[in-house]
Coordinates of C-alpha atoms in Angstrom, one line a residue:
X1475 CA 3.8 -71.7 16.5
X1476 CA 5.6 -69.0 13.9
X1477 CA 4.3 -67.8 10.5
X1478 CA 6.3 -69.5 8.0
X1479 CA 7.0 -68.0 3.9
X1480 CA 8.0 -69.6 1.0
X1481 CA 8.6 -66.9 -1.4
X1482 CA 10.4 -65.7 -4.3
X1483 CA 11.4 -61.7 -3.4
X1484 CA 12.1 -59.4 -6.9
X1485 CA 11.7 -56.2 -4.8
X1486 CA 13.9 -52.9 -3.6
X1487 CA 13.1 -50.2 -1.0
X1488 CA 14.1 -47.4 -1.2
X1489 CA 14.1 -44.8 2.0
X1490 CA 13.8 -41.1 1.7
X1491 CA 13.5 -39.2 4.7
X1492 CA 10.8 -40.1 6.3
X1493 CA 9.3 -42.3 3.0
X1494 CA 9.6 -46.2 2.6
X1495 CA 9.3 -46.9 -1.3
X1496 CA 8.8 -49.9 -2.6
X1497 CA 9.1 -51.3 -6.2
X1498 CA 8.9 -55.2 -7.4
X1499 CA 8.7 -57.0 -10.6
X1500 CA 7.1 -60.2 -8.8
X1501 CA 7.0 -61.8 -5.8
X1502 CA 4.8 -64.6 -4.8
X1503 CA 4.5 -68.1 -2.9
X1504 CA 2.7 -69.0 0.1
X1505 CA 2.5 -67.2 3.5
X1506 CA 1.4 -70.1 6.5
X1507 CA 0.1 -68.0 8.9
X1508 CA -2.0 -70.4 10.8
X1509 CA -3.4 -68.3 14.1
X1510 CA -1.2 -65.1 13.9
X1511 CA -2.9 -62.2 12.9
X1512 CA -2.1 -58.6 9.9
X1513 CA 0.2 -60.8 7.3
X1514 CA 0.8 -59.0 4.6
X1515 CA 1.8 -60.3 1.4
X1516 CA 4.5 -58.1 0.0
X1517 CA 5.0 -55.9 3.6
X1518 CA 4.0 -57.3 6.8
X1519 CA 3.9 -53.9 9.1
X1520 CA 4.9 -50.3 7.8
X1521 CA 4.6 -47.0 9.8
X1522 CA 5.0 -43.5 8.6
X1523 CA 5.0 -42.2 4.4
X1524 CA 5.6 -45.7 2.7
X1525 CA 5.0 -45.6 -1.7
X1526 CA 4.2 -48.7 -3.5
X1527 CA 4.7 -48.8 -7.4
X1528 CA 4.7 -51.3 -10.2
X1529 CA 4.4 -54.5 -7.6
X1530 CA 2.8 -57.6 -8.4
X1531 CA 1.8 -59.8 -5.9
X1532 CA 0.8 -62.9 -6.4
X1533 CA 1.6 -64.3 -2.8
X1534 CA -1.1 -66.9 -1.1
X1535 CA -2.2 -65.7 2.5
X1536 CA -3.1 -69.6 4.6
X1537 CA -4.7 -68.9 8.1
X1538 CA -6.6 -70.4 10.5
X1539 CA -7.7 -67.3 12.2
X1540 CA -11.0 -67.9 13.8
X1541 CA -12.5 -64.4 13.9
X1542 CA -11.2 -61.2 13.0
X1543 CA -7.8 -61.5 10.8
X1544 CA -7.1 -58.2 9.2
X1545 CA -4.5 -59.6 6.6
X1546 CA -3.5 -57.7 3.8
X1547 CA -3.0 -59.0 0.2
X1548 CA -0.2 -56.2 -0.1
X1549 CA 0.4 -54.8 3.2
X1550 CA -0.5 -56.3 6.8
X1551 CA -0.6 -53.4 9.1
X1552 CA 0.0 -49.9 8.5
X1553 CA 0.2 -46.8 11.1
X1554 CA 1.7 -43.5 10.9
X1555 CA 0.5 -39.7 11.7
X1556 CA 0.1 -36.9 9.4
X1557 CA 1.1 -39.8 7.0
X1558 CA 0.4 -41.0 3.4
X1559 CA 0.2 -44.4 1.9
X1560 CA 0.1 -44.2 -2.3
X1561 CA 0.0 -47.8 -4.1
X1562 CA 0.2 -47.1 -7.5
X1563 CA 0.2 -49.1 -11.1
X1564 CA -0.1 -52.5 -8.6
X1565 CA -1.5 -55.9 -9.1
X1566 CA -2.6 -58.7 -6.4
X1567 CA -3.7 -62.0 -8.0
X1568 CA -2.8 -64.4 -5.1
X1569 CA -5.3 -65.3 -2.7
X1570 CA -6.3 -65.2 1.4
X1571 CA -7.5 -68.7 2.5
X1572 CA -8.5 -70.5 4.9
X1573 CA -7.2 -74.2 4.2
X1574 CA -10.0 -76.2 6.2
X1575 CA -13.2 -74.4 6.2
X1576 CA -15.0 -71.1 4.6
X1577 CA -16.7 -68.4 6.6
X1578 CA -14.4 -68.8 9.8
X1579 CA -11.7 -66.0 8.9
X1580 CA -13.1 -62.5 8.8
X1581 CA -12.0 -58.7 8.7
X1582 CA -9.5 -59.8 5.2
X1583 CA -9.0 -56.7 2.6
X1584 CA -7.2 -57.1 -0.9
X1585 CA -3.9 -55.1 -1.0
X1586 CA -4.0 -53.2 2.9
X1587 CA -5.2 -55.8 6.5
X1588 CA -5.4 -52.8 9.0
X1589 CA -4.7 -49.2 9.2
X1590 CA -4.8 -46.9 12.2
X1591 CA -3.3 -43.3 12.9
X1592 CA -4.1 -39.6 12.4
X1593 CA -4.4 -37.1 9.7
X1594 CA -3.9 -41.0 7.0
X1595 CA -4.7 -40.4 3.6
X1596 CA -4.5 -43.4 1.6
X1597 CA -4.3 -43.1 -2.5
X1598 CA -4.6 -46.1 -5.0
X1599 CA -3.8 -45.6 -8.7
X1600 CA -4.1 -47.5 -11.3
X1601 CA -4.4 -50.9 -9.5
X1602 CA -6.2 -54.4 -10.3
X1603 CA -7.6 -56.9 -7.4
X1604 CA -7.3 -60.4 -9.6
X1605 CA -7.9 -62.9 -6.8
X1606 CA -6.6 -66.7 -8.0
X1607 CA -9.5 -69.2 -7.3
X1608 CA -10.7 -71.0 -4.4
X1609 CA -11.0 -74.4 -4.1
X1610 CA -10.8 -78.0 -2.1
X1611 CA -8.1 -77.0 0.7
X1612 CA -8.5 -72.6 -0.2
X1613 CA -11.8 -72.0 1.3
X1614 CA -13.2 -68.8 1.3
X1615 CA -13.4 -65.8 4.0
X1616 CA -16.3 -64.4 6.2
X1617 CA -17.5 -61.8 6.1
X1618 CA -16.1 -58.1 6.5
X1619 CA -14.1 -58.2 4.1
X1620 CA -13.1 -55.8 1.5
X1621 CA -11.8 -55.6 -2.4
X1622 CA -8.7 -53.1 -1.4
X1623 CA -8.8 -52.1 2.0
X1624 CA -10.5 -52.3 5.5
X1625 CA -12.5 -49.0 5.6
X1626 CA -11.3 -47.0 8.5
X1627 CA -13.0 -44.1 9.5
X1628 CA -10.4 -42.3 10.2
X1629 CA -8.1 -42.1 7.0
X1630 CA -9.2 -39.9 3.7
X1631 CA -9.9 -42.6 1.0
X1632 CA -8.5 -41.8 -3.0
X1633 CA -9.0 -44.2 -5.6
X1634 CA -8.0 -43.4 -9.2
X1635 CA -8.7 -46.0 -12.7
X1636 CA -8.7 -49.0 -10.4
X1637 CA -10.4 -52.5 -10.9
X1638 CA -11.4 -56.0 -9.9
X1639 CA -12.2 -59.1 -11.7
X1640 CA -13.8 -60.9 -8.8
X1641 CA -14.4 -59.6 -5.3
X1642 CA -13.6 -60.1 -1.2
X1643 CA -16.3 -59.4 0.9
X1644 CA -17.5 -56.3 0.0
X1645 CA -17.2 -54.5 -3.4
X1646 CA -14.8 -51.2 -4.2
X1647 CA -13.3 -49.9 -7.0
X1648 CA -15.1 -51.2 -10.3
X1649 CA -15.5 -54.0 -12.0
X1650 CA -13.2 -54.9 -14.7
X1651 CA -14.1 -55.7 -18.5
X1652 CA -11.0 -57.7 -19.9
X1653 CA -9.8 -57.8 -23.5
X1654 CA -6.8 -58.7 -25.5
X1655 CA -7.8 -55.8 -27.9
X1656 CA -8.0 -52.1 -26.8
X1657 CA -12.2 -51.5 -26.5
X1658 CA -13.5 -48.5 -27.4
X1659 CA -14.3 -47.0 -24.9
X1660 CA -10.6 -46.8 -23.2
X1661 CA -9.4 -43.6 -24.2
X1662 CA -5.8 -41.9 -24.5
X1663 CA -2.7 -43.0 -22.3
X1664 CA -1.8 -41.2 -19.5
X1665 CA 0.5 -43.1 -17.8
X1666 CA 3.0 -45.7 -18.3
X1667 CA 3.9 -47.3 -14.8
X1668 CA 6.1 -50.2 -16.4
X1669 CA 3.9 -52.7 -15.7
X1670 CA 0.6 -51.3 -15.7
X1671 CA 0.1 -48.5 -18.5
X1672 CA -2.9 -46.7 -17.3
X1673 CA -5.3 -44.8 -19.9
X1674 CA -8.4 -42.6 -19.2
X1675 CA -10.6 -45.1 -19.4
X1676 CA -8.4 -47.9 -17.8
X1677 CA -5.4 -49.6 -18.4
X1678 CA -3.0 -52.3 -19.6
X1679 CA -1.8 -55.1 -18.0
X1680 CA 0.1 -58.4 -19.0
X1681 CA -1.1 -58.4 -22.4
X1682 CA -4.9 -57.7 -21.5
X1683 CA -7.0 -54.5 -21.2
X1684 CA -8.8 -53.8 -18.1
X1685 CA -12.0 -51.0 -18.8
X1686 CA -15.2 -50.4 -17.3
X1687 CA -17.7 -53.3 -17.4
X1688 CA -20.9 -51.7 -18.4
X1689 CA -19.3 -49.2 -21.1
X1690 CA -19.7 -45.4 -20.0
X1691 CA -21.6 -46.5 -17.1
X1692 CA -18.6 -46.6 -14.6
X1693 CA -19.9 -48.4 -11.4
X1694 CA -17.5 -47.4 -8.9
X1695 CA -17.8 -48.9 -5.2
X1696 CA -16.5 -46.7 -2.6
X1697 CA -15.1 -46.7 0.9
X1698 CA -16.8 -46.6 4.3
X1699 CA -19.8 -48.3 2.5
X1700 CA -20.4 -51.8 5.3
X1701 CA -23.7 -52.5 2.6
X1702 CA -21.9 -51.7 -0.9
X1703 CA -23.8 -49.1 -2.2
X1704 CA -22.5 -47.6 -5.6
X1705 CA -21.4 -44.7 -7.7
X1706 CA -22.4 -44.4 -11.4
X1707 CA -21.4 -41.9 -13.9
X1708 CA -23.2 -42.5 -17.4
X1709 CA -20.7 -40.8 -19.6
X1710 CA -22.5 -41.1 -22.9
X1711 CA -20.0 -40.2 -25.2
X1712 CA -18.7 -42.6 -26.7
X1713 CA -19.7 -42.0 -30.2
X1714 CA -16.6 -39.7 -30.4
X1715 CA -18.5 -38.3 -34.2
X1716 CA -17.6 -41.1 -36.4
X1717 CA -20.8 -42.9 -36.9
X1718 CA -19.9 -45.9 -35.5
X1719 CA -21.7 -48.0 -33.1
X1720 CA -19.2 -48.3 -29.9
X1721 CA -19.6 -49.7 -26.7
X1722 CA -22.0 -47.1 -25.4
X1723 CA -23.8 -48.6 -22.1
X1724 CA -23.9 -52.6 -21.8
X1725 CA -25.3 -53.5 -18.7
X1726 CA -26.0 -57.2 -19.0
X1727 CA -27.2 -58.0 -15.8
X1728 CA -29.0 -56.0 -12.8
X1729 CA -26.7 -54.2 -10.6
X1730 CA -28.3 -52.7 -7.7
X1731 CA -27.9 -50.6 -4.8
X1732 CA -26.5 -47.6 -6.8
X1733 CA -26.6 -44.4 -4.3
X1734 CA -25.5 -41.6 -7.1
X1735 CA -25.6 -41.1 -10.5
X1736 CA -24.5 -38.7 -12.9
X1737 CA -25.0 -38.4 -16.6
X1738 CA -21.5 -36.4 -17.6
X1739 CA -23.1 -35.4 -21.2
X1740 CA -25.6 -32.8 -21.2
X1741 CA -28.2 -34.3 -23.2
X1742 CA -31.2 -33.4 -25.2
X1743 CA -32.7 -36.6 -25.7
X1744 CA -31.8 -39.1 -23.2
X1745 CA -32.5 -43.4 -22.0
X1746 CA -31.7 -44.1 -18.5
X1747 CA -31.2 -47.8 -17.3
X1748 CA -32.8 -47.2 -14.0
X1749 CA -36.1 -45.2 -12.8
X1750 CA -36.6 -42.6 -10.7
X1751 CA -38.6 -40.2 -9.2
X1752 CA -37.9 -36.8 -10.1
X1753 CA -38.3 -33.9 -7.1
X1754 CA -36.8 -30.9 -9.3
X1755 CA -33.0 -31.2 -8.6
X1756 CA -32.0 -32.9 -11.7
X1757 CA -30.6 -29.9 -13.7
X1758 CA -33.7 -29.6 -15.8
X1759 CA -37.2 -31.5 -16.7
X1760 CA -38.2 -34.2 -19.3
X1761 CA -40.6 -35.0 -21.2
X1762 CA -42.6 -38.0 -23.1
X1763 CA -43.5 -38.0 -26.4
X1764 CA -46.8 -37.9 -27.3
X1765 CA -47.7 -37.0 -31.2
X1766 CA -46.7 -35.8 -34.5
X1767 CA -49.3 -33.3 -36.3
X1768 CA -49.2 -30.5 -38.8
X1769 CA -50.1 -27.1 -37.2
X1770 CA -51.9 -25.0 -39.6
X1771 CA -51.7 -21.8 -37.1
X1772 CA -47.7 -22.2 -37.2
X1773 CA -47.6 -23.6 -40.6
X1774 CA -45.1 -26.3 -38.9
X1775 CA -45.1 -29.9 -37.9
X1776 CA -44.8 -30.3 -34.2
X1777 CA -43.6 -32.7 -31.8
X1778 CA -45.6 -33.2 -28.9
X1779 CA -43.6 -34.3 -25.8
X1780 CA -45.4 -34.0 -22.4
X1781 CA -44.6 -34.2 -18.8
X1782 CA -44.8 -37.6 -17.7
X1783 CA -47.3 -38.8 -15.2
X1784 CA -51.0 -36.9 -14.2
X1785 CA -50.2 -36.0 -10.1
X1786 CA -47.1 -33.3 -9.4
X1787 CA -44.8 -36.2 -9.7
X1788 CA -42.6 -37.0 -12.5
X1789 CA -41.5 -40.3 -12.6
X1790 CA -39.0 -41.9 -15.0
X1791 CA -39.0 -45.7 -16.3
X1792 CA -35.9 -47.2 -17.2
X1793 CA -34.9 -48.1 -20.4
X1794 CA -37.8 -45.7 -21.6
X1795 CA -36.7 -42.1 -24.2
X1796 CA -37.2 -39.0 -22.8
X1797 CA -36.7 -35.7 -24.4
X1798 CA -34.7 -33.6 -21.6
X1799 CA -34.8 -29.7 -21.1
X1800 CA -31.6 -28.9 -19.1
X1801 CA -32.3 -25.4 -17.0
X1802 CA -28.6 -23.7 -16.0
X1803 CA -27.2 -27.1 -15.0
X1804 CA -24.1 -28.8 -17.0
X1805 CA -24.9 -32.0 -15.8
X1806 CA -27.8 -34.2 -15.5
X1807 CA -28.1 -35.4 -11.4
X1808 CA -30.6 -37.7 -9.8
X1809 CA -30.2 -36.8 -6.3
X1810 CA -33.3 -38.1 -4.7
X1811 CA -32.1 -41.0 -4.9
X1812 CA -31.5 -40.6 -1.4
X1813 CA -34.9 -40.4 -0.2
X1814 CA -36.9 -42.8 -2.6
X1815 CA -36.9 -46.8 -1.2
X1816 CA -33.8 -47.7 0.3
X1817 CA -31.7 -44.8 -1.2
X1818 CA -30.8 -46.7 -4.1
X1819 CA -32.2 -47.7 -7.3
X1820 CA -31.3 -50.8 -9.7
X1821 CA -29.6 -50.3 -12.7
X1822 CA -31.5 -52.6 -15.2
X1823 CA -30.2 -54.6 -18.1
X1824 CA -29.6 -52.7 -21.7
X1825 CA -29.0 -55.8 -24.0
X1826 CA -31.7 -54.8 -26.1
X1827 CA -30.2 -51.1 -27.0
X1828 CA -33.2 -49.8 -27.7
X1829 CA -36.2 -48.6 -25.8
X1830 CA -39.7 -47.4 -27.5
X1831 CA -41.8 -44.9 -24.8
X1832 CA -44.2 -46.8 -23.3
X1833 CA -46.7 -43.6 -22.1
X1834 CA -49.8 -42.8 -23.2
X1835 CA -49.5 -41.3 -26.7
X1836 CA -52.2 -40.6 -29.3
X1837 CA -50.4 -41.0 -32.7
X1838 CA -49.1 -44.9 -33.4
X1839 CA -48.0 -44.1 -36.7
X1840 CA -44.6 -42.1 -34.9
X1841 CA -42.3 -44.5 -32.5
X1842 CA -39.9 -42.4 -30.0
X1843 CA -36.9 -44.4 -29.6
X1844 CA -33.8 -44.2 -26.9
X1845 CA -30.6 -46.6 -28.4
X1846 CA -27.8 -47.5 -25.6
X1847 CA -25.3 -47.5 -28.4
X1848 CA -23.9 -45.1 -30.5
X1849 CA -26.4 -45.3 -33.9
X1850 CA -25.8 -45.0 -37.7
X1851 CA -27.4 -44.4 -40.8
X1852 CA -26.1 -45.8 -43.4
X1853 CA -29.1 -44.3 -46.2
X1854 CA -31.7 -41.5 -45.5
X1855 CA -34.9 -42.9 -43.8
X1856 CA -37.8 -41.9 -42.1
X1857 CA -36.2 -41.3 -38.8
X1858 CA -35.4 -37.7 -36.9
X1859 CA -33.0 -37.1 -34.5
X1860 CA -33.1 -34.6 -32.2
X1861 CA -31.0 -31.1 -33.2
X1862 CA -29.7 -30.1 -29.8
X1863 CA -27.8 -27.2 -31.6
X1864 CA -28.1 -25.3 -34.8
X1865 CA -26.5 -25.8 -38.1
X1866 CA -26.3 -27.7 -41.4
X1867 CA -28.0 -31.4 -41.5
X1868 CA -26.0 -34.0 -42.2
X1869 CA -25.7 -34.9 -45.2
X1870 CA -27.5 -32.5 -46.9
X1871 CA -27.5 -28.6 -47.5
X1872 CA -30.7 -27.4 -45.2
X1873 CA -30.1 -24.9 -42.3
X1874 CA -32.1 -26.6 -38.9
X1875 CA -32.4 -24.8 -35.9
X1876 CA -31.9 -26.0 -32.7
X1877 CA -34.8 -27.2 -30.7
X1878 CA -36.1 -29.4 -33.8
X1879 CA -36.4 -33.2 -35.0
X1880 CA -34.6 -32.8 -38.3
X1881 CA -34.8 -36.3 -40.4
X1882 CA -31.6 -38.3 -41.3
X1883 CA -29.8 -38.4 -44.4
X1884 CA -26.9 -40.8 -45.1
X1885 CA -24.1 -40.7 -42.5
X1886 CA -26.2 -39.2 -40.3
X1887 CA -25.7 -40.3 -36.2
X1888 CA -26.3 -40.5 -33.1
X1889 CA -24.0 -40.3 -29.8
X1890 CA -25.0 -43.2 -27.1
X1891 CA -28.3 -43.0 -24.6
X1892 CA -30.1 -40.4 -27.2
X1893 CA -33.1 -41.1 -29.1
X1894 CA -34.8 -40.7 -31.9
X1895 CA -38.4 -40.1 -34.0
X1896 CA -39.3 -42.6 -36.1
X1897 CA -42.1 -43.1 -38.8
X1898 CA -43.7 -46.3 -38.5
X1899 CA -47.2 -45.6 -40.0
X1900 CA -47.9 -46.8 -43.5
X1901 CA -48.9 -43.5 -45.4
X1902 CA -47.4 -40.0 -44.1
X1903 CA -50.1 -37.6 -44.0
X1904 CA -50.4 -34.8 -46.4
X1905 CA -49.0 -31.6 -44.5
X1906 CA -51.7 -29.1 -45.2
X1907 CA -55.7 -29.4 -45.7
X1908 CA -55.6 -29.1 -49.6
X1909 CA -52.6 -31.1 -50.6
X1910 CA -52.8 -34.7 -51.6
X1911 CA -50.3 -37.4 -50.7
X1912 CA -47.9 -38.1 -53.3
X1913 CA -47.2 -41.6 -54.9
X1914 CA -44.0 -42.1 -52.5
X1915 CA -45.9 -41.7 -49.1
X1916 CA -42.8 -40.5 -47.2
X1917 CA -42.4 -37.3 -49.6
X1918 CA -44.9 -35.6 -47.8
X1919 CA -42.8 -36.4 -44.4
X1920 CA -41.7 -32.9 -43.2
X1921 CA -37.4 -32.6 -43.2
X1922 CA -37.8 -31.0 -39.8
X1923 CA -40.1 -31.0 -36.8
X1924 CA -40.7 -28.1 -33.5
X1925 CA -40.9 -29.6 -30.3
X1926 CA -43.8 -27.9 -28.3
X1927 CA -43.2 -29.3 -24.3
X1928 CA -46.7 -29.9 -22.6
X1929 CA -47.3 -29.6 -19.2
X1930 CA -48.8 -32.7 -17.2
X1931 CA -52.7 -31.1 -17.4
X1932 CA -52.2 -30.3 -21.0
X1933 CA -51.3 -26.6 -21.2
X1934 CA -48.4 -25.6 -23.6
X1935 CA -45.6 -24.5 -21.4
X1936 CA -43.0 -23.5 -23.9
X1937 CA -42.1 -24.3 -27.7
X1938 CA -38.1 -23.0 -27.9
X1939 CA -34.7 -23.7 -29.0
X1940 CA -32.4 -25.1 -26.7
X1941 CA -28.4 -24.1 -26.4
X1942 CA -26.4 -27.3 -24.2
X1943 CA -23.0 -24.7 -24.8
X1944 CA -25.4 -22.5 -22.0
X1945 CA -27.9 -25.4 -21.1
X1946 CA -30.7 -22.9 -21.6
X1947 CA -34.4 -22.8 -23.4
X1948 CA -34.2 -19.6 -25.6
X1949 CA -37.0 -18.3 -26.9
X1950 CA -38.2 -14.9 -29.5
X1951 CA -39.3 -13.1 -27.1
X1952 CA -41.5 -11.0 -29.5
X1953 CA -43.5 -14.2 -30.7
X1954 CA -46.7 -15.3 -28.9
X1955 CA -49.0 -18.5 -28.9
X1956 CA -52.1 -20.0 -27.9
X1957 CA -51.6 -22.6 -24.8
X1958 CA -52.8 -24.6 -28.1
X1959 CA -49.2 -23.8 -29.7
X1960 CA -50.4 -21.6 -32.5
X1961 CA -48.3 -18.6 -33.1
X1962 CA -50.5 -15.4 -33.7
X1963 CA -49.0 -12.4 -35.1
X1964 CA -48.5 -9.8 -32.0
X1965 CA -49.4 -9.2 -28.9
X1966 CA -52.9 -10.6 -28.4
X1967 CA -55.6 -7.7 -27.2
X1968 CA -58.3 -10.6 -25.8
X1969 CA -58.2 -12.2 -22.7
X1970 CA -57.1 -15.2 -21.9
X1971 CA -53.6 -17.2 -21.3
X1972 CA -50.9 -16.8 -23.6
X1973 CA -47.5 -18.2 -23.8
X1974 CA -44.3 -15.3 -24.3
X1975 CA -40.8 -15.8 -24.1
X1976 CA -41.3 -19.5 -22.3
X1977 CA -43.8 -17.8 -19.7
X1978 CA -47.7 -18.1 -19.5
X1979 CA -49.1 -14.3 -19.5
X1980 CA -52.1 -13.8 -18.6
X1981 CA -54.0 -10.7 -20.7
X1982 CA -57.5 -9.6 -18.7

């Protein structure tokens, strides 16, 4: 028996040196493969360097192989030595199926069915896997199938800006959201391949935009993972300074088996869509909200933020706002995932796009909120945003210091994945003894609130400022504080433990 093909070809091959280059407008039809293995929708077998550009492959492969078939939606088999396979600006929307029964044919792959050799490099850029639907007479395949390519251990794999609308067995690339109007998280155009126009965060093909399904949470399933563990990068930067509620992070369903997480935006406040146990290598420390109070010794309003937990371990709860104080790191990473149960975390839905701190607090008049979307304020409010760096308050003329919560005025905004304080009481507390409440209670609310960091055992560890440019806390090296945060006029002479330059000092 021979495999038969019914095709409409509209592509060209070009051989230059030892490289085969294929470019096509559209290739479709059906390959009735029977018991034959290693069939390809565009190229059956290739050796040495191969480049495939600007190809739309809709070929369907019908197979009755029982067991391993190694069919590929675009390339059946590729092999070589010191060779490179480059697939750029290509779309596969055909189908590989068994015409008789489901789950029988195994090891078929969306773009490349099988590959072998030595010193091989495979690169996918701006590609889409959008297979046709299974149905009667077109049954699903069995196990060990992969969305883009068989993950042989020998080659080096690279994948940039590649998406799928549904998977073939194991996931590779990024899950795609589809829209006919350019979404907010698309980014600037980078490369026009002809059929596909690549952007920083997605691409345009046939009138549709394909972008990360979860907005700023870019979930990417890479190669050489048989258990579908994924990497996720969370940017949290889509606000672009416009004050408009843009995509941000919008996870509508649980996404399991995340093996690594990086937050590329250095944050002063943060809300995370997963739970996590810290091991001290995250790039800084996390603090939860405790209370807001007027401290007479400081003559300041102070927000106390305390390390969560009552043991040596800091455990973060998903969809909960925190204050993050970075050290020298420029990104927030979560390396302890590999040591947690199963070596993976689960991204939880963020459809509420708002979380309130649920730890132990002593102040019911204030809430600490987190938002996965950018949030803006059209009018002045009783909400406060954290000032990551010094400057002039939004909509006003007052100068604020880094390390303070600043009261929002008209035109203020926060970026996605940031947090803010909100006064929810009925009467604002008078700022100091001897002062009476005004007719409008909120007039007693301060314009700025200083932050005090407290360890799990209740000791003050820092009162200072954060500089997100350097990622470091800075302190007045001349200032001395008691452990309850009272600033002293000079270096103390009385025995005790004090805070100076962000460190605990023992006076004997």
